[in-house]
Coordinates of C-alpha atoms and ligand atoms in Angstrom, one line a residue:
M1 CA 123.0 104.2 75.9
S2 CA 126.5 103.0 76.5
A3 CA 127.5 99.6 78.0
S4 CA 128.2 101.4 81.3
C5 CA 124.5 102.5 81.4
P6 CA 122.3 99.4 82.3
D7 CA 118.5 99.6 82.3
F8 CA 116.8 100.0 85.6
D9 CA 116.2 96.3 86.3
T10 CA 119.8 95.4 85.6
F11 CA 121.0 98.2 87.8
M12 CA 118.7 97.0 90.7
E13 CA 119.9 93.4 90.2
G14 CA 123.4 94.6 90.8
V15 CA 122.4 96.6 93.9
K16 CA 120.6 93.5 95.3
K17 CA 123.6 91.3 94.6
R18 CA 126.1 93.6 96.3
N19 CA 123.9 94.2 99.3
P20 CA 122.5 90.7 100.3
G21 CA 119.8 90.7 103.0
Q22 CA 119.8 94.5 103.2
D23 CA 116.1 95.0 102.2
E24 CA 115.7 98.5 103.6
F25 CA 118.7 99.8 101.7
V26 CA 117.7 98.1 98.5
Q27 CA 114.1 99.5 98.9
A28 CA 115.5 103.1 99.3
V29 CA 117.8 102.8 96.3
H30 CA 115.0 101.3 94.2
E31 CA 112.6 104.2 95.1
V32 CA 115.1 106.9 94.3
S33 CA 116.7 105.3 91.2
H34 CA 113.3 104.6 89.6
D35 CA 112.7 108.4 89.3
I36 CA 116.3 109.3 88.4
F37 CA 116.6 106.7 85.6
D38 CA 113.9 108.4 83.6
W39 CA 115.4 111.8 84.1
I40 CA 119.0 111.0 83.2
E41 CA 118.1 108.9 80.2
D42 CA 119.4 111.5 77.8
K43 CA 122.1 112.9 80.1
H44 CA 125.2 111.0 79.2
E45 CA 127.6 112.7 81.5
Y46 CA 125.9 111.1 84.5
H47 CA 126.0 107.6 82.9
E48 CA 129.6 107.8 81.8
A49 CA 130.7 108.8 85.3
E50 CA 128.5 106.1 86.9
I51 CA 127.1 108.7 89.3
L52 CA 124.1 106.7 90.5
R53 CA 126.1 103.6 91.1
R54 CA 128.7 105.6 93.1
M55 CA 126.0 107.3 95.2
A56 CA 124.5 103.9 96.1
E57 CA 127.8 102.8 97.5
P58 CA 128.6 104.6 100.9
D59 CA 132.0 106.4 101.0
R60 CA 132.7 104.2 104.1
I61 CA 131.0 102.4 106.9
V62 CA 132.6 102.3 110.3
S63 CA 131.4 99.5 112.6
F64 CA 132.6 99.1 116.2
R65 CA 132.0 97.3 119.4
V66 CA 130.4 99.2 122.3
C67 CA 131.0 97.7 125.7
W68 CA 129.4 99.1 128.9
E69 CA 128.6 98.0 132.4
D70 CA 125.0 97.9 133.6
D71 CA 123.9 98.8 137.1
D72 CA 124.2 95.1 138.2
H73 CA 127.8 95.1 137.0
N74 CA 127.1 92.8 134.0
I75 CA 129.3 93.6 131.0
R76 CA 127.0 94.4 128.0
V77 CA 128.2 94.4 124.3
E78 CA 126.4 96.2 121.5
R79 CA 127.3 97.2 118.0
G80 CA 127.8 100.8 116.8
W81 CA 128.0 102.1 113.3
R82 CA 128.6 105.3 111.3
V83 CA 127.6 105.2 107.7
Q84 CA 129.3 108.1 105.8
N85 CA 127.4 108.0 102.5
N86 CA 128.4 111.0 100.5
N87 CA 130.3 114.3 101.3
A88 CA 130.3 115.9 97.8
I89 CA 128.5 119.0 98.9
G90 CA 129.6 119.3 102.6
P91 CA 130.6 117.4 105.7
Y92 CA 128.6 114.2 106.4
K93 CA 125.5 115.1 108.3
G94 CA 122.8 112.9 109.8
G95 CA 121.4 111.6 113.1
L96 CA 122.3 108.8 115.4
R97 CA 119.6 106.2 116.2
F98 CA 119.6 104.0 119.3
H99 CA 117.0 101.3 118.9
P100 CA 117.0 97.4 118.9
S101 CA 115.8 97.5 115.3
V102 CA 119.0 99.2 114.1
T103 CA 121.0 97.2 111.6
E104 CA 123.6 98.2 109.0
S105 CA 120.9 98.0 106.3
V106 CA 118.6 100.4 108.1
L107 CA 121.5 102.9 108.6
K108 CA 122.6 102.6 105.0
F109 CA 119.1 103.3 103.8
L110 CA 118.9 106.3 106.1
A111 CA 122.3 107.7 105.1
F112 CA 121.4 107.3 101.4
E113 CA 118.1 109.1 101.9
Q114 CA 119.9 111.8 104.0
T115 CA 122.2 112.6 101.1
F116 CA 119.2 113.7 98.9
K117 CA 117.4 115.4 101.8
N118 CA 120.4 117.5 102.8
S119 CA 121.0 118.5 99.2
L120 CA 117.3 119.7 99.0
T121 CA 117.8 122.1 101.9
G122 CA 120.3 124.0 99.7
L123 CA 122.8 124.0 102.7
P124 CA 126.3 122.6 102.4
M125 CA 125.7 119.2 104.0
G126 CA 126.6 115.7 102.9
G127 CA 124.7 112.6 103.9
G128 CA 125.5 110.2 106.8
K129 CA 123.7 108.3 109.6
G130 CA 124.8 106.2 112.6
G131 CA 123.6 104.5 115.7
S132 CA 123.4 101.3 117.7
N133 CA 121.1 98.4 118.5
F134 CA 121.3 99.6 122.1
N135 CA 117.8 100.1 123.6
P136 CA 117.7 103.1 126.0
K137 CA 114.2 102.2 127.1
G138 CA 114.1 101.0 130.7
K139 CA 117.7 101.8 131.3
S140 CA 118.8 104.0 134.2
E141 CA 120.2 107.5 133.7
A142 CA 123.6 106.1 134.7
E143 CA 123.4 103.2 132.2
V144 CA 122.5 105.6 129.3
M145 CA 125.4 107.8 130.3
R146 CA 127.9 105.0 130.4
F147 CA 126.6 103.7 127.0
C148 CA 126.9 107.1 125.4
Q149 CA 130.4 107.6 126.7
S150 CA 131.5 104.2 125.4
F151 CA 129.9 104.9 122.0
M152 CA 131.6 108.3 121.7
T153 CA 135.0 106.8 122.7
E154 CA 134.9 104.9 119.4
L155 CA 133.0 107.4 117.3
Y156 CA 135.1 110.6 118.1
R157 CA 138.0 109.6 115.8
H158 CA 135.6 109.6 112.8
I159 CA 133.8 112.9 113.2
G160 CA 134.7 116.6 113.2
T161 CA 133.1 120.0 112.3
D162 CA 134.4 119.8 108.7
V163 CA 134.3 115.9 108.5
D164 CA 131.0 114.5 109.9
V165 CA 128.5 116.2 112.3
P166 CA 126.0 113.7 113.8
A167 CA 122.7 114.7 115.5
G168 CA 119.9 112.9 117.3
D169 CA 117.2 110.5 115.9
I170 CA 115.0 107.8 117.4
G171 CA 116.3 107.1 121.0
V172 CA 118.8 109.9 120.9
G173 CA 117.3 113.1 122.3
S174 CA 118.9 116.0 124.2
R175 CA 119.9 113.8 127.2
E176 CA 121.9 111.5 124.9
I177 CA 123.4 114.4 122.9
G178 CA 124.5 115.9 126.2
Y179 CA 126.4 112.7 127.3
L180 CA 127.9 112.2 123.8
F181 CA 129.0 115.9 123.5
G182 CA 130.5 115.8 127.0
Q183 CA 132.5 112.7 126.2
Y184 CA 133.8 114.2 122.9
K185 CA 134.9 117.3 124.7
R186 CA 136.5 115.2 127.5
I187 CA 138.5 113.1 125.0
T188 CA 139.6 115.9 122.6
G189 CA 139.7 118.8 124.9
R190 CA 137.9 120.9 122.3
W191 CA 134.6 122.7 122.4
E192 CA 133.4 122.6 118.8
G193 CA 130.1 122.2 117.1
V194 CA 130.7 118.5 116.3
L195 CA 127.1 117.5 117.2
T196 CA 123.8 119.3 116.6
G197 CA 120.7 119.1 118.6
K198 CA 122.6 120.4 121.6
A199 CA 120.8 122.2 124.4
S200 CA 120.7 126.0 124.3
E201 CA 123.2 126.4 127.2
Y202 CA 126.0 124.9 125.2
G203 CA 125.6 125.9 121.6
G204 CA 122.2 124.5 120.6
S205 CA 119.9 126.4 118.2
A206 CA 116.5 127.8 119.0
V207 CA 113.8 126.0 117.0
R208 CA 115.9 122.8 116.4
V209 CA 113.7 120.7 118.7
E210 CA 110.5 121.8 116.9
A211 CA 112.0 122.0 113.4
T212 CA 111.1 118.6 111.9
G213 CA 107.5 118.6 113.0
Y214 CA 107.0 122.3 112.3
G215 CA 108.8 122.0 109.0
A216 CA 106.6 119.1 107.9
V217 CA 103.5 121.2 108.6
H218 CA 105.0 124.2 106.6
F219 CA 105.5 121.8 103.7
L220 CA 101.8 120.6 104.1
Q221 CA 100.7 124.3 104.1
N222 CA 102.5 124.9 100.8
M223 CA 100.9 121.8 99.3
L224 CA 97.4 122.9 100.4
D225 CA 98.1 126.5 99.1
G226 CA 98.9 124.9 95.7
I227 CA 95.3 123.4 95.6
D228 CA 93.6 126.4 97.2
R229 CA 92.6 124.4 100.3
D230 CA 92.6 125.8 103.8
M231 CA 94.4 124.3 106.8
E232 CA 91.6 125.4 109.1
G233 CA 89.4 122.5 110.1
Q234 CA 91.4 119.8 108.3
K235 CA 91.2 116.4 110.1
V236 CA 94.7 115.0 110.6
I237 CA 95.8 111.5 111.7
I238 CA 99.3 111.3 113.2
S239 CA 101.3 108.2 114.2
G240 CA 104.0 108.4 116.8
S241 CA 104.2 110.5 119.9
G242 CA 107.8 111.5 119.9
N243 CA 109.6 114.6 118.9
V244 CA 108.4 114.8 115.3
A245 CA 104.8 113.8 116.0
L246 CA 104.2 116.1 118.9
H247 CA 105.7 119.2 117.2
A248 CA 103.7 118.5 114.0
A249 CA 100.6 118.3 116.2
E250 CA 101.5 121.6 117.9
K251 CA 101.9 123.5 114.7
L252 CA 98.7 121.9 113.2
I253 CA 96.7 122.9 116.3
D254 CA 98.1 126.4 116.0
L255 CA 96.9 126.7 112.4
G256 CA 93.4 125.4 113.3
A257 CA 93.6 121.8 112.1
K258 CA 92.0 119.0 114.1
V259 CA 94.5 116.4 115.3
L260 CA 92.6 113.1 115.9
T261 CA 95.2 110.5 116.7
L262 CA 98.7 109.7 118.2
S263 CA 100.4 106.4 118.8
D264 CA 103.5 104.6 120.1
S265 CA 104.8 101.1 119.9
D266 CA 102.0 99.9 122.2
G267 CA 99.1 101.2 120.2
C268 CA 97.1 104.2 119.1
I269 CA 94.7 106.7 120.7
H270 CA 91.8 108.2 118.8
D271 CA 90.2 111.4 120.2
P272 CA 87.2 112.4 118.0
D273 CA 87.0 115.8 119.7
G274 CA 90.6 116.5 118.6
L275 CA 93.6 117.5 120.7
D276 CA 93.8 121.1 121.9
A277 CA 96.8 123.0 123.2
D278 CA 96.2 121.9 126.8
K279 CA 95.8 118.2 125.9
L280 CA 98.9 118.4 123.8
Q281 CA 100.9 120.0 126.6
W282 CA 99.8 117.0 128.8
V283 CA 101.1 114.5 126.2
K284 CA 104.4 116.4 125.9
E285 CA 104.9 116.0 129.6
L286 CA 103.9 112.4 129.5
K287 CA 106.1 111.4 126.5
L288 CA 109.0 113.8 126.5
E289 CA 109.5 114.2 130.3
R290 CA 107.9 111.3 132.1
R291 CA 108.6 108.8 129.3
G292 CA 105.1 107.4 129.8
R293 CA 102.9 105.4 127.4
I294 CA 100.3 106.9 125.0
S295 CA 97.6 104.6 126.4
E296 CA 97.5 106.8 129.5
Y297 CA 95.9 109.5 127.3
A298 CA 92.6 107.5 127.1
D299 CA 92.6 107.2 131.0
K300 CA 93.0 110.9 131.3
F301 CA 90.6 112.2 128.6
S302 CA 87.2 110.4 128.4
S303 CA 86.6 111.5 124.8
A304 CA 89.4 109.2 123.6
S305 CA 89.9 105.5 123.1
F306 CA 93.1 103.4 123.0
T307 CA 93.6 100.4 120.7
E308 CA 96.4 98.1 121.7
D309 CA 98.7 97.4 118.7
G310 CA 96.4 99.8 116.7
K311 CA 97.4 102.2 114.0
P312 CA 95.7 105.4 113.0
W313 CA 95.3 104.7 109.3
D314 CA 91.6 103.5 109.3
V315 CA 90.4 106.7 110.9
D316 CA 88.5 109.0 108.5
A317 CA 90.7 112.1 107.8
D318 CA 91.8 114.6 105.2
I319 CA 95.6 114.5 106.0
A320 CA 97.8 111.6 107.3
M321 CA 101.2 112.3 108.9
P322 CA 103.2 109.2 109.7
C323 CA 105.7 110.3 112.3
A324 CA 106.9 107.1 114.0
T325 CA 109.1 104.8 112.0
Q326 CA 109.8 103.1 108.6
N327 CA 107.3 101.0 106.7
E328 CA 104.3 101.7 108.9
I329 CA 102.0 102.2 105.9
G330 CA 101.7 99.2 103.6
E331 CA 99.3 98.3 100.8
E332 CA 96.4 97.6 103.1
E333 CA 96.8 100.9 105.0
A334 CA 97.2 102.9 101.8
K335 CA 94.0 101.4 100.4
S336 CA 92.1 102.3 103.5
L337 CA 93.5 105.9 103.4
A338 CA 92.6 106.2 99.7
D339 CA 89.1 104.7 100.2
N340 CA 88.5 107.3 102.9
G341 CA 89.2 110.1 100.4
L342 CA 92.5 111.2 101.9
C343 CA 93.7 114.5 100.4
A344 CA 97.4 114.4 101.4
L345 CA 100.0 112.2 103.1
V346 CA 103.0 114.0 104.5
E347 CA 105.9 111.9 105.9
G348 CA 107.3 113.2 109.2
A349 CA 109.2 109.9 109.6
N350 CA 111.8 108.5 107.2
M351 CA 110.3 106.0 104.7
P352 CA 107.1 105.2 106.6
T353 CA 105.3 104.3 103.4
T354 CA 106.3 101.2 101.4
V355 CA 106.9 101.3 97.7
D356 CA 103.6 99.5 96.9
A357 CA 101.7 101.8 99.2
V358 CA 103.1 104.9 97.5
E359 CA 101.9 103.5 94.1
I360 CA 98.4 103.1 95.5
L361 CA 98.4 106.7 96.8
R362 CA 99.7 108.0 93.5
E363 CA 97.0 106.1 91.6
A364 CA 94.4 107.6 93.9
K365 CA 95.9 111.1 93.3
V366 CA 96.5 111.5 97.0
L367 CA 99.2 114.3 97.3
Y368 CA 102.2 112.5 98.8
A369 CA 105.1 114.3 100.3
P370 CA 108.1 112.0 100.9
G371 CA 110.1 112.4 104.1
K372 CA 113.3 113.5 102.4
A373 CA 111.4 116.7 101.5
A374 CA 108.8 117.0 104.2
N375 CA 110.9 116.3 107.2
A376 CA 114.0 118.2 106.0
G377 CA 113.3 121.0 108.4
G378 CA 115.2 119.2 111.2
V379 CA 118.4 118.9 109.4
A380 CA 118.0 122.3 107.9
V381 CA 118.0 123.9 111.3
S382 CA 120.9 121.6 112.3
G383 CA 122.8 123.2 109.4
L384 CA 121.9 126.6 110.8
E385 CA 123.1 125.4 114.2
M386 CA 126.5 124.6 112.6
S387 CA 126.6 128.1 111.1
Q388 CA 125.9 129.7 114.5
N389 CA 128.5 127.5 116.2
A390 CA 131.1 128.4 113.5
E391 CA 130.3 132.1 113.9
R392 CA 130.1 131.8 117.8
V393 CA 126.6 133.5 117.7
S394 CA 123.1 132.6 118.7
W395 CA 120.3 133.8 116.4
E396 CA 117.0 134.6 117.9
R397 CA 113.9 132.4 117.7
G398 CA 111.8 134.6 115.4
K399 CA 114.6 134.8 112.8
L400 CA 115.1 131.0 112.9
E401 CA 111.3 130.3 112.6
D402 CA 111.3 132.6 109.5
M403 CA 114.3 130.9 108.1
L404 CA 112.7 127.5 108.6
A405 CA 109.5 128.6 106.8
D406 CA 111.5 130.0 103.9
L407 CA 113.6 126.8 103.6
M408 CA 110.5 124.6 103.5
R409 CA 109.0 126.9 100.9
D410 CA 112.1 126.6 98.8
I411 CA 112.1 122.8 99.2
H412 CA 108.5 122.6 98.2
G413 CA 109.3 124.8 95.2
K414 CA 112.0 122.5 94.0
C415 CA 109.7 119.5 94.3
V416 CA 107.1 121.3 92.2
E417 CA 109.7 122.3 89.6
Y418 CA 110.9 118.8 89.0
G419 CA 107.7 116.9 89.9
Q420 CA 105.3 118.6 87.6
Q421 CA 103.5 116.0 85.4
D422 CA 102.4 116.7 81.8
G423 CA 98.8 115.8 81.2
K424 CA 98.0 114.8 84.8
D425 CA 95.6 117.7 85.8
G426 CA 98.3 119.5 87.7
Y427 CA 99.1 116.5 90.0
I428 CA 102.5 117.0 91.4
D429 CA 104.8 113.9 91.8
Y430 CA 106.6 115.1 94.9
P431 CA 108.9 112.1 95.3
K432 CA 110.1 112.4 91.8
G433 CA 110.6 116.2 92.2
A434 CA 112.5 115.6 95.5
N435 CA 114.6 112.8 94.1
I436 CA 115.7 114.7 91.0
A437 CA 116.3 118.0 92.7
G438 CA 118.3 116.3 95.4
F439 CA 120.3 114.2 93.0
K440 CA 121.2 117.0 90.6
K441 CA 123.2 119.1 93.0
V442 CA 125.2 116.1 94.5
A443 CA 125.7 114.6 91.0
D444 CA 127.0 117.9 89.5
A445 CA 129.5 118.3 92.4
M446 CA 130.7 114.7 91.9
L447 CA 131.2 115.4 88.2
A448 CA 133.3 118.4 89.0
F449 CA 135.6 116.2 91.2
G450 CA 136.4 113.6 88.5
V451 CA 136.8 110.0 89.5
V452 CA 137.3 110.0 93.3
Ligands
NDP1 P1 111.3 109.7 118.9 O1 112.1 108.6 119.4 O2 111.1 111.0 119.6 O3 109.8 109.1 118.7 C1 109.5 108.0 117.9 C2 108.0 107.7 118.1 O4 107.7 106.6 117.2 C3 107.7 107.2 119.5 O5 106.3 107.5 119.8 C4 107.8 105.7 119.3 O6 107.1 104.9 120.3 C5 107.3 105.5 117.9 N1 107.9 104.2 117.4 C6 109.2 103.9 117.2 N2 109.3 102.7 116.6 C7 108.1 102.2 116.5 C8 107.6 101.1 115.9 N3 108.4 100.1 115.5 N4 106.2 100.9 115.9 C9 105.4 101.9 116.4 N5 105.8 103.1 116.9 C10 107.1 103.2 116.9 O7 111.8 109.9 117.4 P2 111.5 111.1 116.4 O8 110.2 111.7 116.7 O9 112.7 112.0 116.5 O10 111.6 110.4 115.0 C11 110.5 109.8 114.4 C12 110.8 109.6 112.9 O11 111.1 110.8 112.3 C13 111.9 108.7 112.6 O12 111.7 108.0 111.4 C14 113.1 109.6 112.4 O13 114.1 109.1 111.6 C15 112.4 110.7 111.6 N6 113.1 112.0 111.7 C16 113.3 112.6 112.9 C17 114.0 113.9 112.9 C18 114.2 114.6 114.1 O14 114.6 115.8 114.0 N7 113.9 114.1 115.3 C19 114.5 114.5 111.6 C20 114.0 113.8 110.4 C21 113.4 112.6 110.5 P3 107.7 104.5 121.7 O15 107.5 105.6 122.6 O16 106.9 103.3 122.1 O17 109.1 104.1 121.4

């Protein structure tokens, strides 16, 4: 190898040195690069062009002050960011997250991951992510609106349909997208598809709301097909009770699986009888409309128990679907899952499993689908929302559901193509497959552009 091609440890030392205190970002780069390093060992063009090093350095990060006035007339100051990681294959694309845990490191990790995820969809979308440490929880409607307006007053100059198209994420649902879009339109005077996740009345796509959760279950279905195992009767433990968790649960129940748990940041409910369509409808009203707490489920349904600060990972199950937040499954939880004979873990959330936990799952031959592949359905339908907006059309639900299922089958196929392991009894290394397939398309585009 040439001098410009360090070994993996030297490469990671450099990443750590250039990104002090940014543990989430370093973790994400470590996880991806580990797989890529092996694959590019004999591919000198990528080394010579320093492709991996360039991908691990965002194109730009915009950071800005967001001032707003609360209902008691206090002036509040938060920080906003947009990380534009890579636009080699299309405009930057990725969600906005409003949560107190948001930092530059978290957004850099998410934008980096998004670059590979968007590439895997096969659609022309680059990678970005943004957000704020603003906490919408407990704020009045008027406060959320004023915050969103102030946030967009800074962000609008950095985005555009061919530049950067943000969407929702944790803490940014259809209400926030409405306020953000309204402010963009007010400032620029233009109606254009500059945000996705819009409501159907003003350019939103059918199936976008359900797409991440449904897509993750399609991915799981493809995994199970590969090992001749039926979805019917599979016991599934899910964390979270937001958009992704509840739509994953909906599709699972539809396909005959038994959903045993849900959670939120207060704790976890366990219903040994499983959720059915009626119970799930009740939770959807509780969490998505009334913004209530999941503990109320155990008050309503006597078959269930609630554990404060509890997590689902010690409940005996066939499938685990972490759908809440990053790093919710560490070594201890992974051991418990593996000891209980888990068949597959499918990430609805972004990076919910730590690097060490993934190793334990791999050792135990648990099928493991990383978020960048399994939860790509959301951004894929966002890409289809962009296409519909550009064409000024709305496709019908059935067509979009079919397109989502096809996209998830293709993503699964790419993971299998690059993740097949010689001499490992057919065990598919899904993260490796996803990382290499995602990397290759972006890397080849970057090579074509020369040094820019
Ligand atoms: P929501 O805000 O709708 O729901 C998040 C859920 O996770 C809530 O139940 C929330 O509980 C829980 N949660 C959040 N933080 C924590 C925490 N620190 N500990 C325990 N529980 C927590 O978000 P989404 O469902 O949209 O997103 C969930 C995950 O999926 C995120 O990682 C997101 O990046 C990822 N994702 C989402 C996509 C989408 O289309 N929405 C697309 C791809 C990935 P509480 O109610 O207490 O806040």
